[in-house]
Coordinates of C-alpha atoms in Angstrom, one line a residue:
Chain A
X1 CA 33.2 7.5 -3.1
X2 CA 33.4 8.6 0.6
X3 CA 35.5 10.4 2.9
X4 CA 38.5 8.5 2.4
X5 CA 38.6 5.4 -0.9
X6 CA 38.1 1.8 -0.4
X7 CA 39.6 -0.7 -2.2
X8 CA 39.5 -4.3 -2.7
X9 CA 42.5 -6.0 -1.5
X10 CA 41.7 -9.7 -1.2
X11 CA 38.5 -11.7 -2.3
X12 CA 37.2 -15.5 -1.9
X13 CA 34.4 -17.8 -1.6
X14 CA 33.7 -21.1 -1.3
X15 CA 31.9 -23.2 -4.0
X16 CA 28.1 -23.0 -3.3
X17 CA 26.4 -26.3 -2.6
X18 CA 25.4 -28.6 0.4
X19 CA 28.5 -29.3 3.0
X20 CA 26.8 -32.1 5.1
X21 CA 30.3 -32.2 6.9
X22 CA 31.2 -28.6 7.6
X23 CA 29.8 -26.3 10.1
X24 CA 29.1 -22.9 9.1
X25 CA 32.6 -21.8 10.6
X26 CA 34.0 -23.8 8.6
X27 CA 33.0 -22.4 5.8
X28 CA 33.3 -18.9 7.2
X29 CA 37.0 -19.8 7.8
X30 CA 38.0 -21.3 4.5
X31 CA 36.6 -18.1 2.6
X32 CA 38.3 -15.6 5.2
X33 CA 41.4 -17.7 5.4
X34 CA 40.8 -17.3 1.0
X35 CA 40.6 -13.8 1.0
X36 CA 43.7 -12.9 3.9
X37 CA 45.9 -15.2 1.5
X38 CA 44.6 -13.7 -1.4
X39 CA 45.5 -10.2 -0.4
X40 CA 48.7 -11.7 1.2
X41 CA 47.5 -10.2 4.5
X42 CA 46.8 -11.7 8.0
X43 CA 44.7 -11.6 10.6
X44 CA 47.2 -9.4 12.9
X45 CA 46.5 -7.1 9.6
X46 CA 42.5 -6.7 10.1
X47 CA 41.7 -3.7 12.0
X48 CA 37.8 -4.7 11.7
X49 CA 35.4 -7.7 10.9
X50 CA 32.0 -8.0 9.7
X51 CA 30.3 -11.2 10.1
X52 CA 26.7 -11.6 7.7
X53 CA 24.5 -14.6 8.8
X54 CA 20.9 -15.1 8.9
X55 CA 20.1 -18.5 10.1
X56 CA 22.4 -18.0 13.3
X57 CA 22.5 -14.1 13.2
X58 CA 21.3 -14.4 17.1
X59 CA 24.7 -16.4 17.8
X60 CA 27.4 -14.4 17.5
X61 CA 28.9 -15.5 14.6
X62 CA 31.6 -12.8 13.8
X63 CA 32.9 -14.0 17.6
X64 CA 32.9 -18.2 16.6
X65 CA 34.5 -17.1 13.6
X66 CA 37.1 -15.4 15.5
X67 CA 37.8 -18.2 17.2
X68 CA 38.8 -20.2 14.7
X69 CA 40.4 -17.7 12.6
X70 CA 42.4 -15.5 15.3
X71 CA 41.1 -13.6 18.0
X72 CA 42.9 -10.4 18.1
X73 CA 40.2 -8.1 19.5
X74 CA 39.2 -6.0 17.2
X75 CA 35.5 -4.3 16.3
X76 CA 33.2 -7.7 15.5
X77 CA 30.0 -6.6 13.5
X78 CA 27.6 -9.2 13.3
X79 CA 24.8 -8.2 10.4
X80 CA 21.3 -9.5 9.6
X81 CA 19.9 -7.9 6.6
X82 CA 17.6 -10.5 4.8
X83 CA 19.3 -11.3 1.4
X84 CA 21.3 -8.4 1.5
X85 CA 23.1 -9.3 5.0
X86 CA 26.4 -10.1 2.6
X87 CA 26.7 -6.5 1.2
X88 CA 25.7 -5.3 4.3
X89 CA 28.8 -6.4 6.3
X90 CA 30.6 -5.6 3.3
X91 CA 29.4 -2.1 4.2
X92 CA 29.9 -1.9 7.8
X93 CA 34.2 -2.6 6.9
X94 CA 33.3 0.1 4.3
X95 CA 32.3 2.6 6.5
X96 CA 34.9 1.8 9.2
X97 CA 37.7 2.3 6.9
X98 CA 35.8 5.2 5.0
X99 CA 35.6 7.4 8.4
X100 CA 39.1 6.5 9.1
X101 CA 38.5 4.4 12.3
X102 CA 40.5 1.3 10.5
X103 CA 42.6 0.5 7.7
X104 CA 42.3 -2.9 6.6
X105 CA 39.4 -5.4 7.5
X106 CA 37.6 -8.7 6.5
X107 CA 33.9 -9.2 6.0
X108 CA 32.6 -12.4 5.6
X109 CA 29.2 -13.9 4.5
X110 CA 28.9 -17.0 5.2
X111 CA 25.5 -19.2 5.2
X112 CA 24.1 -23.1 5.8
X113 CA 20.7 -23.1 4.5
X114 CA 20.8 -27.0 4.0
X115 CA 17.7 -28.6 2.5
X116 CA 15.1 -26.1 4.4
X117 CA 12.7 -25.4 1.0
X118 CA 12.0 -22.9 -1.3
X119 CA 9.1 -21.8 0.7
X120 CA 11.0 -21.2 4.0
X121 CA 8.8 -20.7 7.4
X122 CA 5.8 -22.9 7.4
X123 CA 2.8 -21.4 7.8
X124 CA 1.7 -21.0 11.6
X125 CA -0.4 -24.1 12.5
X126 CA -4.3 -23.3 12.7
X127 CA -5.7 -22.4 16.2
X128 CA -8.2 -24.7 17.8
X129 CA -10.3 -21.8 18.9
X130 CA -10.6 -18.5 16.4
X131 CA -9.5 -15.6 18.1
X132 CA -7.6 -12.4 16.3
X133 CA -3.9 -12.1 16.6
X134 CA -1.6 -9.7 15.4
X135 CA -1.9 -6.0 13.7
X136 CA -4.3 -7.9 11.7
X137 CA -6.2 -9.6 13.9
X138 CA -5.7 -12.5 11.8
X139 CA -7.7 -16.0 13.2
X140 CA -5.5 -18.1 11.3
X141 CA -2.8 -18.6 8.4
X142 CA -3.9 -16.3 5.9
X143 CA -1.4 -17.7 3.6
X144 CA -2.9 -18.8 0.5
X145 CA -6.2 -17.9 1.6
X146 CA -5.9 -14.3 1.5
X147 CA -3.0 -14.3 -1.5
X148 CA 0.7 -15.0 -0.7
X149 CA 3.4 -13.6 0.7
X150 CA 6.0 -16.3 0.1
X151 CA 8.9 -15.3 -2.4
X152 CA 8.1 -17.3 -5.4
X153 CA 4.9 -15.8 -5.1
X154 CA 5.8 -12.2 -4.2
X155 CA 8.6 -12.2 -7.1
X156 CA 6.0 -13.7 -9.3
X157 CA 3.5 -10.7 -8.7
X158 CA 6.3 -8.3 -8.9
X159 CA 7.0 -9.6 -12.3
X160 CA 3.6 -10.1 -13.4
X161 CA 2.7 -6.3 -12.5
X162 CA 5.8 -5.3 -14.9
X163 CA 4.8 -7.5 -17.5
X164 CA 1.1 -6.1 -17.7
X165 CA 2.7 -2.5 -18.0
X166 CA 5.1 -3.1 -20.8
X167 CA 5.0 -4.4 -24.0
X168 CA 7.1 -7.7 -24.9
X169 CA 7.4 -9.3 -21.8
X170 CA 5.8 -12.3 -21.1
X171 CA 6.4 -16.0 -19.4
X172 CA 9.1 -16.9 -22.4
X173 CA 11.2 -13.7 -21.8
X174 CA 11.0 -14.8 -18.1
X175 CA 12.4 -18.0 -19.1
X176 CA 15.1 -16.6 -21.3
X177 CA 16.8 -14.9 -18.2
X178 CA 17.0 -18.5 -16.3
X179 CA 17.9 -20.2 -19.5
X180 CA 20.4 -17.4 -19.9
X181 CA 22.1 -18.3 -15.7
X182 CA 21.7 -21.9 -16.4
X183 CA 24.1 -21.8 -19.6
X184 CA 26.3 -19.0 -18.0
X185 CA 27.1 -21.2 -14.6
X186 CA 28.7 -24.4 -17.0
X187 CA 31.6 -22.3 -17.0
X188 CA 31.5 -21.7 -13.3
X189 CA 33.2 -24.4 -11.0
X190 CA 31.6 -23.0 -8.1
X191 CA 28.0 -22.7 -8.8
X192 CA 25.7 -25.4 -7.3
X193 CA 24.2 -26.0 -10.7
X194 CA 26.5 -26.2 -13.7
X195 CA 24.2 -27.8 -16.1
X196 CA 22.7 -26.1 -19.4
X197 CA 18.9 -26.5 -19.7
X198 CA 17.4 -25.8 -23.1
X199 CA 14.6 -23.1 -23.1
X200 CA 11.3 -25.8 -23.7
X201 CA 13.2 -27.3 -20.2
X202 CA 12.9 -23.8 -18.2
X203 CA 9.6 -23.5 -19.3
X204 CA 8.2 -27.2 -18.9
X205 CA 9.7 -27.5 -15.5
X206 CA 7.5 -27.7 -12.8
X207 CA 5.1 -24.4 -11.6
X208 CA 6.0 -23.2 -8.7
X209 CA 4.2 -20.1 -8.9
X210 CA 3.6 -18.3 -12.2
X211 CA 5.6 -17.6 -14.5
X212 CA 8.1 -18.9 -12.5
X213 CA 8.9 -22.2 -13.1
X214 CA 11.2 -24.7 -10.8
X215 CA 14.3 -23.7 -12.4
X216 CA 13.6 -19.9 -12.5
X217 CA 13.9 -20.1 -9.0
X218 CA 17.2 -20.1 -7.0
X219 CA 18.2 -23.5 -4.8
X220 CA 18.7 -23.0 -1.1
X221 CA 22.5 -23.8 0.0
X222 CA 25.1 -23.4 2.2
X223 CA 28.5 -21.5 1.2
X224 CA 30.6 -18.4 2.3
X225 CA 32.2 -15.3 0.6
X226 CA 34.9 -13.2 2.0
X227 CA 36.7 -10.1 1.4
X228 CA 39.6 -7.8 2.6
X229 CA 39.4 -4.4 2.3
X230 CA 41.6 -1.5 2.7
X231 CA 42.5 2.2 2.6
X232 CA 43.8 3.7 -0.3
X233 CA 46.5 5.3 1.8
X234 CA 47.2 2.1 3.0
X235 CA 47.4 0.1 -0.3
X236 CA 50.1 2.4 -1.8
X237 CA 52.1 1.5 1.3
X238 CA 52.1 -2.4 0.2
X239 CA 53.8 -4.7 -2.3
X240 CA 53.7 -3.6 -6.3
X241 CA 52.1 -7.2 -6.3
X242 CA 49.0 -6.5 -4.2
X243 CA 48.8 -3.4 -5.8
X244 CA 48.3 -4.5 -8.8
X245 CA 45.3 -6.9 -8.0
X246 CA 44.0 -4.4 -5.9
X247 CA 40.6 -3.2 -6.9
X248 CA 38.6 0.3 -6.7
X249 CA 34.9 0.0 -4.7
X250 CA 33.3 3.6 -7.3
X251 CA 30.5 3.4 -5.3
X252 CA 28.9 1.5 -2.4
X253 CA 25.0 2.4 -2.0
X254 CA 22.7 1.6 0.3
X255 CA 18.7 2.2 0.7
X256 CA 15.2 0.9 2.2
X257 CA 12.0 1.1 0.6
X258 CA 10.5 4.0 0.9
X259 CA 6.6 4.3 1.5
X260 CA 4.3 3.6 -1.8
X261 CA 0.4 2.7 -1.9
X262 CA 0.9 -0.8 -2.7
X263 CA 4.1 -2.1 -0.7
X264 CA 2.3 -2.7 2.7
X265 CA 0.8 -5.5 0.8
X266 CA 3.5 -6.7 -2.0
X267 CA 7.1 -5.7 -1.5
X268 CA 8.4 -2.8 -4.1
X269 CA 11.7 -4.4 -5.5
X270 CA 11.6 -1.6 -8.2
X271 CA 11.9 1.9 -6.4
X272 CA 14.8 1.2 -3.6
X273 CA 17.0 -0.4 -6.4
X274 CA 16.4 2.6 -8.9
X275 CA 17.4 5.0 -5.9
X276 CA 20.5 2.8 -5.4
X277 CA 21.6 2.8 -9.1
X278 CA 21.0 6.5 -9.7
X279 CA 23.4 7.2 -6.4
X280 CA 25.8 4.5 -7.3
X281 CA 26.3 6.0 -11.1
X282 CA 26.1 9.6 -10.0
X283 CA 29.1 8.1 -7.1
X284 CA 31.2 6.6 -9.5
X285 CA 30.9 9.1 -12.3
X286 CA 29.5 5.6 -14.6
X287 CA 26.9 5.3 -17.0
X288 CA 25.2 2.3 -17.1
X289 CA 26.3 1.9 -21.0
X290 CA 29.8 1.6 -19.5
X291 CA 29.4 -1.2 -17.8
X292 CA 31.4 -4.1 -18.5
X293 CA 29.6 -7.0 -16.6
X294 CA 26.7 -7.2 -14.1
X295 CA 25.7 -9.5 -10.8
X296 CA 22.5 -8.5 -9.8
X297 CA 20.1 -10.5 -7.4
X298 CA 17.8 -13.0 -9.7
X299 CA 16.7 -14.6 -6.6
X300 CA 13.7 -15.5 -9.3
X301 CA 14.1 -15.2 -12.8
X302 CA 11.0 -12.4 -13.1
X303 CA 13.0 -10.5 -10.5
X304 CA 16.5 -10.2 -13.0
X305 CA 14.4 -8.7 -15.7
X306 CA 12.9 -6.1 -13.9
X307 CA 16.1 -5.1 -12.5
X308 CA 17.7 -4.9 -16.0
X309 CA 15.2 -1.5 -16.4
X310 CA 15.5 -0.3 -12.4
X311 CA 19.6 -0.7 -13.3
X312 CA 19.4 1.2 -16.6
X313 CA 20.8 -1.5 -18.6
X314 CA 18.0 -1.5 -20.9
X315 CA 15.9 1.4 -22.4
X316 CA 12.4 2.0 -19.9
X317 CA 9.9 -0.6 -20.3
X318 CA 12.4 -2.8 -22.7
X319 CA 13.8 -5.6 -20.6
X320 CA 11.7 -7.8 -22.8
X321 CA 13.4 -6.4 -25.9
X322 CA 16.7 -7.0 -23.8
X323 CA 16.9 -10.6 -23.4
X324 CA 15.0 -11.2 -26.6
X325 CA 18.2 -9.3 -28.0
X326 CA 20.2 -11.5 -25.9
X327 CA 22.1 -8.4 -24.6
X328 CA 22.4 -9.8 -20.9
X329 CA 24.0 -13.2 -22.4
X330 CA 27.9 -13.4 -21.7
X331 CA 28.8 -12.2 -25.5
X332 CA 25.7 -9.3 -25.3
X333 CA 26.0 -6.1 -24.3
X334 CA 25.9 -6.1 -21.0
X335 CA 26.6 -9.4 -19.6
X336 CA 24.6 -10.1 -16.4
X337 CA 25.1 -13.1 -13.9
X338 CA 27.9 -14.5 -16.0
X339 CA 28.4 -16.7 -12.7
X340 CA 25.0 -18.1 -12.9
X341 CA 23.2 -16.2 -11.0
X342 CA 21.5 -16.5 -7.5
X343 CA 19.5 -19.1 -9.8
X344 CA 22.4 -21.2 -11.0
X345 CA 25.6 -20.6 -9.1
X346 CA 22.8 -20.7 -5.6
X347 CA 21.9 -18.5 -2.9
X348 CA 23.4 -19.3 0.6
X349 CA 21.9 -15.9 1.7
X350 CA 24.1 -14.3 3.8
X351 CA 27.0 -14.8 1.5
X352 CA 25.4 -13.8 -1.9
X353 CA 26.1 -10.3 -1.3
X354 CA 30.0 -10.9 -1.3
X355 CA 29.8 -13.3 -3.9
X356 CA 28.8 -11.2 -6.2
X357 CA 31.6 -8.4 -5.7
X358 CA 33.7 -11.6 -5.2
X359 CA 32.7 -12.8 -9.0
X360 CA 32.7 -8.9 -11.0
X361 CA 36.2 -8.4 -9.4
X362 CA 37.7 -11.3 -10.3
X363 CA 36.5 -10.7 -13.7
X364 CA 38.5 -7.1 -13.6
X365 CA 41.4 -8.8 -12.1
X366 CA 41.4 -10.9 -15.7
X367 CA 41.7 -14.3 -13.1
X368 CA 37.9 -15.7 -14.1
X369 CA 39.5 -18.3 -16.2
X370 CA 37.0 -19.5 -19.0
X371 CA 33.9 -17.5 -18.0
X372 CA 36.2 -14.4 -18.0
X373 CA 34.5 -11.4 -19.8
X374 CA 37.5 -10.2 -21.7
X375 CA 38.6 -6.6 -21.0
X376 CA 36.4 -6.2 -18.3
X377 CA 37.3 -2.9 -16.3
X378 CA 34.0 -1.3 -14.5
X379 CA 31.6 -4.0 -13.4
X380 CA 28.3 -3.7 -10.9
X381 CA 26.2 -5.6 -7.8
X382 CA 23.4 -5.4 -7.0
X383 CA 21.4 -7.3 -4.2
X384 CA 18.1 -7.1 -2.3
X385 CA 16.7 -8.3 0.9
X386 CA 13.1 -8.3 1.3
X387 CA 11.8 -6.0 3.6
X388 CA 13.1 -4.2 2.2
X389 CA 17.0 -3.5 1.5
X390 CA 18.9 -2.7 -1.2
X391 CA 22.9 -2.6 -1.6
X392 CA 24.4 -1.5 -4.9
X393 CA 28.5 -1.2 -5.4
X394 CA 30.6 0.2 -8.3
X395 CA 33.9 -1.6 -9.0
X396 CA 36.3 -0.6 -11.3
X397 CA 39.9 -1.8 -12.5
X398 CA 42.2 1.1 -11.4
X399 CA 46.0 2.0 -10.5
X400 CA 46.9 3.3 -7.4
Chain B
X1 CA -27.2 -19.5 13.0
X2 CA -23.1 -20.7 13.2
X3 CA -21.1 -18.0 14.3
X4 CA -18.8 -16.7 12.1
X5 CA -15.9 -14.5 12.2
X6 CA -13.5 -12.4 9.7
X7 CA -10.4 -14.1 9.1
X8 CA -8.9 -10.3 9.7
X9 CA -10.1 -7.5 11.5
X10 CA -10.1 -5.1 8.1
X11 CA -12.7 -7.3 6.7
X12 CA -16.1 -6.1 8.3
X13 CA -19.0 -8.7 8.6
X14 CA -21.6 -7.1 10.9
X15 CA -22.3 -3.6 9.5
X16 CA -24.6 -4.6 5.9
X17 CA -22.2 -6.0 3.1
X18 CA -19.3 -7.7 4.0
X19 CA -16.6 -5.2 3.2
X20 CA -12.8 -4.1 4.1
X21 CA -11.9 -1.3 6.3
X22 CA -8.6 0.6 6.2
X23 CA -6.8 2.9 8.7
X24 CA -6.6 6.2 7.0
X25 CA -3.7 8.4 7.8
X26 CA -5.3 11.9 8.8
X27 CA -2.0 13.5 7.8
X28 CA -1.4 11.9 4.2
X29 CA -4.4 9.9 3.1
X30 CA -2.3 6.9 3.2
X31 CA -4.6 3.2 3.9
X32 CA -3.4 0.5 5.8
X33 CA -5.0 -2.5 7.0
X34 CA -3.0 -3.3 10.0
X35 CA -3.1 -1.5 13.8
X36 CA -0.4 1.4 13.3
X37 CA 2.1 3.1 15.5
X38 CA 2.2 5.9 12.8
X39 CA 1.6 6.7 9.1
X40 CA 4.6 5.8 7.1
X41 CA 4.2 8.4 4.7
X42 CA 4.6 11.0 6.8
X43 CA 5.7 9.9 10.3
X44 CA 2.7 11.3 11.7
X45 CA 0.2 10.0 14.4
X46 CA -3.5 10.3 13.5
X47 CA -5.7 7.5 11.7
X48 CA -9.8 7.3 10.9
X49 CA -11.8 4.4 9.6
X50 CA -12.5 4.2 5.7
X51 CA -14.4 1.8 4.3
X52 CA -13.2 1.0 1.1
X53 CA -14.8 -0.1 -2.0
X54 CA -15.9 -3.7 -3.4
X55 CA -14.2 -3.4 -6.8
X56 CA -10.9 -2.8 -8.5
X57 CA -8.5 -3.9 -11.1
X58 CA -6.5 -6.6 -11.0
X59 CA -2.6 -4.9 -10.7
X60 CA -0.7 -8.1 -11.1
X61 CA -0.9 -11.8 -10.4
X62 CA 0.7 -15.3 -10.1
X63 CA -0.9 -18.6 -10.3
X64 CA 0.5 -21.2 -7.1
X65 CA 1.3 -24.3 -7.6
X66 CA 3.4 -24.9 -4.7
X67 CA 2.1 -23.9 -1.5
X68 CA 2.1 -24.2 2.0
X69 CA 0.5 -27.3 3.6
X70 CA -3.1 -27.0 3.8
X71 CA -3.4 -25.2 0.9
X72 CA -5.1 -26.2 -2.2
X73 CA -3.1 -25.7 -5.0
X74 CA -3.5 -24.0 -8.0
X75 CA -5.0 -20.5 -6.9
X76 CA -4.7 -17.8 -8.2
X77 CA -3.2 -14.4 -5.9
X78 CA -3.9 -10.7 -7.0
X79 CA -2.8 -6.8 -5.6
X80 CA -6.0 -5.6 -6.5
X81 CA -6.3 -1.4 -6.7
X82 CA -9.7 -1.0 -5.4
X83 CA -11.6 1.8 -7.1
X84 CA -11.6 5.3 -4.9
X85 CA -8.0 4.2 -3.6
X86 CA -6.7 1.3 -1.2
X87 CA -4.4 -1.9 -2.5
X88 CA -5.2 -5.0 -1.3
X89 CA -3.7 -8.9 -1.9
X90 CA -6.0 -11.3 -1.7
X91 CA -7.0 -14.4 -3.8
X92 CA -9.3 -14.7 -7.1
X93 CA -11.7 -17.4 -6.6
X94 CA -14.1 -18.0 -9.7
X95 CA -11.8 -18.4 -12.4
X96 CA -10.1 -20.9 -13.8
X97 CA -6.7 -20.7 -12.3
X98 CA -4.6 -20.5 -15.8
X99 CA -3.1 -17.5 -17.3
X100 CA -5.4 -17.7 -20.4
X101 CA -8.4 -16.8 -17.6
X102 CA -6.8 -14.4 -15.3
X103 CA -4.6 -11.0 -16.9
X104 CA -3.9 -7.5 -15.4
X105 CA -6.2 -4.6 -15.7
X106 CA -9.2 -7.4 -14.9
X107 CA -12.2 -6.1 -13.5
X108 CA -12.9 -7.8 -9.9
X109 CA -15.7 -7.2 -6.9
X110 CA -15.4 -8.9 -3.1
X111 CA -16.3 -12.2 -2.0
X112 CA -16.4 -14.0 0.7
X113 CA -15.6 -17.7 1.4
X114 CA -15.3 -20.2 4.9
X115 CA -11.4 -20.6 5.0
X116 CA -12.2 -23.0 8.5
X117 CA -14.3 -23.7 11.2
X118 CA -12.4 -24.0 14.9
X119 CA -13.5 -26.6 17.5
X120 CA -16.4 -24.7 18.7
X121 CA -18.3 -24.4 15.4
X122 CA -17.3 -21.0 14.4
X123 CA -16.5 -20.8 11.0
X124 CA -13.7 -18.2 10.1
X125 CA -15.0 -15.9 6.9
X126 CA -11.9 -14.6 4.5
X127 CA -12.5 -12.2 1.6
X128 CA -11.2 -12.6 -2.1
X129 CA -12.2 -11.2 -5.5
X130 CA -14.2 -12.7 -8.6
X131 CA -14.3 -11.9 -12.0
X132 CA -17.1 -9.1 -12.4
X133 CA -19.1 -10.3 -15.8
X134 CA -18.8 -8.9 -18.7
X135 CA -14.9 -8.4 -18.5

């Protein structure tokens, strides 16, 4: 995929919920600590580290972690990259062993989100005296005066926008897809949800902002993801057992929005993720029809079906026809989110976009215990950050 | 006669109509409503004024239940292509906010509404879209 393979020597996260008693080092730690004993690798191995945080990204997180975990003073990255901060740091230990700088590092994603609302920031307060601020000259909130631009809203439009261009899609296929996460996360001990909700539930929830629904949105949390990677020079160098688990990164894509008439007012999810899955199978040398299982960034339930189409996992304009056909359920034919999904298994941002690699690889490691997808060998992920940015990897089962 | 003011500098209130203005890239043609640095199209420096039109087509839509405080909730928020070029969010006023009154491809025109008054009296004008008749 790059000057010099990467593969996946040790992966772990945390379950995803609300730690009232753990700081996010904690968390950090336990997931790192996960992934260096998964690999069967130590700190003194890590040649790099890659810290993703949002809520503290201004405290050198990579550094506290260090402190806890061993401070050995190597390269810290610390990466802010809205909801794609996790894949981000992933990247950064990518690159640094791809350009032959290191051999082996850890990234970690690691996020407390507690109870702060789906809505995030408040609106600013309302001034006393009207006078324009801003590039807009704005003399007060012009949320939900001149439209929104808060996520359940913005996903909303973005999946309101595909729905009035193609044929079949409607509120109940939104639904589907959070019915779908909801069902797929009972099998998952470390989603924040594990309960099954029938589709007349989904769709009689509360509004938050339609179509989406209360439980077609993703929970805020707190939880952490980590990862060590290494050369491929290195890896044949280690035990036949660390071999073995070892797993190939096909392709690791990255890309930002680029300029359309309509995203200076509502965010284009659609273009930057097409650009990253046409890369990532062109990378890889897969075809979307080969494509074992999926993780892809349902931060809202009307963003996972337009991403079925920008991925190529259904035909154009048929992600309707998809999960009507229930080919992104666990038995269809392409499983997506079989660990629930940002909607189900939660979405402590900075450590969704390990997470995600964490969950496909275990699948092609065969170690997913009863949500395992049988047989899996090639699987994808697929995240976004608002803004926007848009991280897409390739993994495949391999020998080295 | 209370003094009013635009909520945002793109929506004009003193030259006839009220209306929206955009910053139009010299270089590309590309509209924005905000001050720019450059055109992101093209990288280039270089803007004029456009005044853009009053109607358009509703591109897509949610209805909001949930909102921020101060907000009265449900309303309904549209990208609206405006006819002769220019996208715009904003909200719909003058329709039932349910998605058996509101669809893409909707016909809409400009309106204005008070969205506040500060402590001095002046009342703070925003812009949103209506229904044109006969949709």
């Amino acid at each position: 995929m790059a000057e010099r393979d990467v593969w996946i020597l040790g992966a772990s996260m945390t379950a995803f919920r609300r730690y009232p008693d753990k700081d996010l080092i904690d968390l950090g730690s336990e997931a790192a600590f996960g992934a260096m004993s998964d690999g069967g690798v130590s700190i003194h191995d890590m040649d790099v580290l890659s810290a993703g945080n949002l809520a503290e990204a201004a405290s050198g997180v990579g550094q506290r972690l260090q402190k806890q975990i061993g401070q050995t003073g190597i390269p810290v990255y610390n990466v802010a990259n809205a909801c794609a901060t996790g894949a981000t740091a992933l990247r950064c230990v990518i690159m640094s062993i791809a350009s032959g700088e290191a051999e082996m590092g850890l990234a970690v994603g690691l996020e407390k989100m507690g109870k702060m609302g789906l809505l995030g920031a408040s609106a600013r307060s309302d001034k006393k005296v009207f006078t324009p601020d801003g590039r807009y000259g704005a003399v007060m909130s012009v949320e939900g005066r001149v439209g929104t631009t808060l996520m359940p809203g913005v996903f909303a439009q973005a999946g309101m926008e595909y729905a009035g261009a193609n044929e079949g899609v409607g509120f109940e296929q939104f639904a589907k897809v959070a019915e779908k996460n909801h069902a797929h996360s009972t099998l998952n001990p470390l989603a924040q949800y594990q309960k099954q909700f029938s589709l007349d539930e989904v769709m009689n929830a509360e509004m938050m902002a339609y179509p989406n629904t209360l439980l077609m949105c993703c929970p805020t949390g707190d939880g952490a993801a980590a990862m060590v990677l290494v050369s491929e020079e290195r890896l044949k160098a280690l035990s036949d057992a660390q071999r073995s688990r070892a797993v190939k990164i096909s392709a690791s894509v990255m890309t930002s929005d680029p300029w359309t008439d309509s995203d200076q007012v509502q965010p284009d999810v659609n273009t930057l993720t097409r650009t990253a899955a046409k890369k990532a199978y062109e990378q890889s040398g897969v075809d979307p029809q080969d494509l074992d299982l999926v993780e892809l960034h349902d931060c809202f339930a009307t963003a996972e079906l337009l991403h079925y189409d920008n991925l190529g996992l259904c035909a154009p304009g048929e992600a309707g026809k998809f999960i009507d056909e229930r080919g992104p359920w666990r038995d269809g034919t392409i499983p997506v989110n079989v660990s629930g999904g940002l909607i189900s298994k939660g979405h402590p941002l900075g450590a969704t976009g390990i997470a995600n690699l964490y969950e496909v690889a275990t699948h092609l490691r065969g170690e997913a215990g009863a949500r395992q997808i049988e047989g899996a060998a090639v699987g994808l992920t697929h995240v976004i950050g608002l803004g926007s940015a848009c991280v897409v990897h390739v993994l495949e089962k391999a020998t080295v | 006669m209370t003094k009013q003011i635009p909520i945002v500098d793109y929506l004009v209130l003193d030259d006839g109509t009220p209306h929206l203005v955009a910053n139009e890239s010299e270089e590309s043609g590309a509209l924005y409503f905000d001050r720019r640095n450059a055109d992101a199209k093209s990288g280039k420096d270089g803007f004029s004024r456009r005044r853009l039109a009053d109607t358009g087509v509703v591109r897509t839509f949610t209805i909001v239940h949930r909102a921020a405080p101060g907000v009265t909730v449900p309303y309904v928020s549209a990208v609206v292509d405006l006819d002769g070029g220019g996208v715009v969010k904003a909200n719909i006023l003058n329709v039932a906010a349910d998605p058996d009154h509101v669809e893409v491809g909707m016909r809409v025109s400009l309106t204005t509404f008070i969205a506040g008054t500060d402590d001095e009296g002046t009342e703070a004008v925003a812009f949103a879209y209506e229904p044109i008749e006969g949709n």
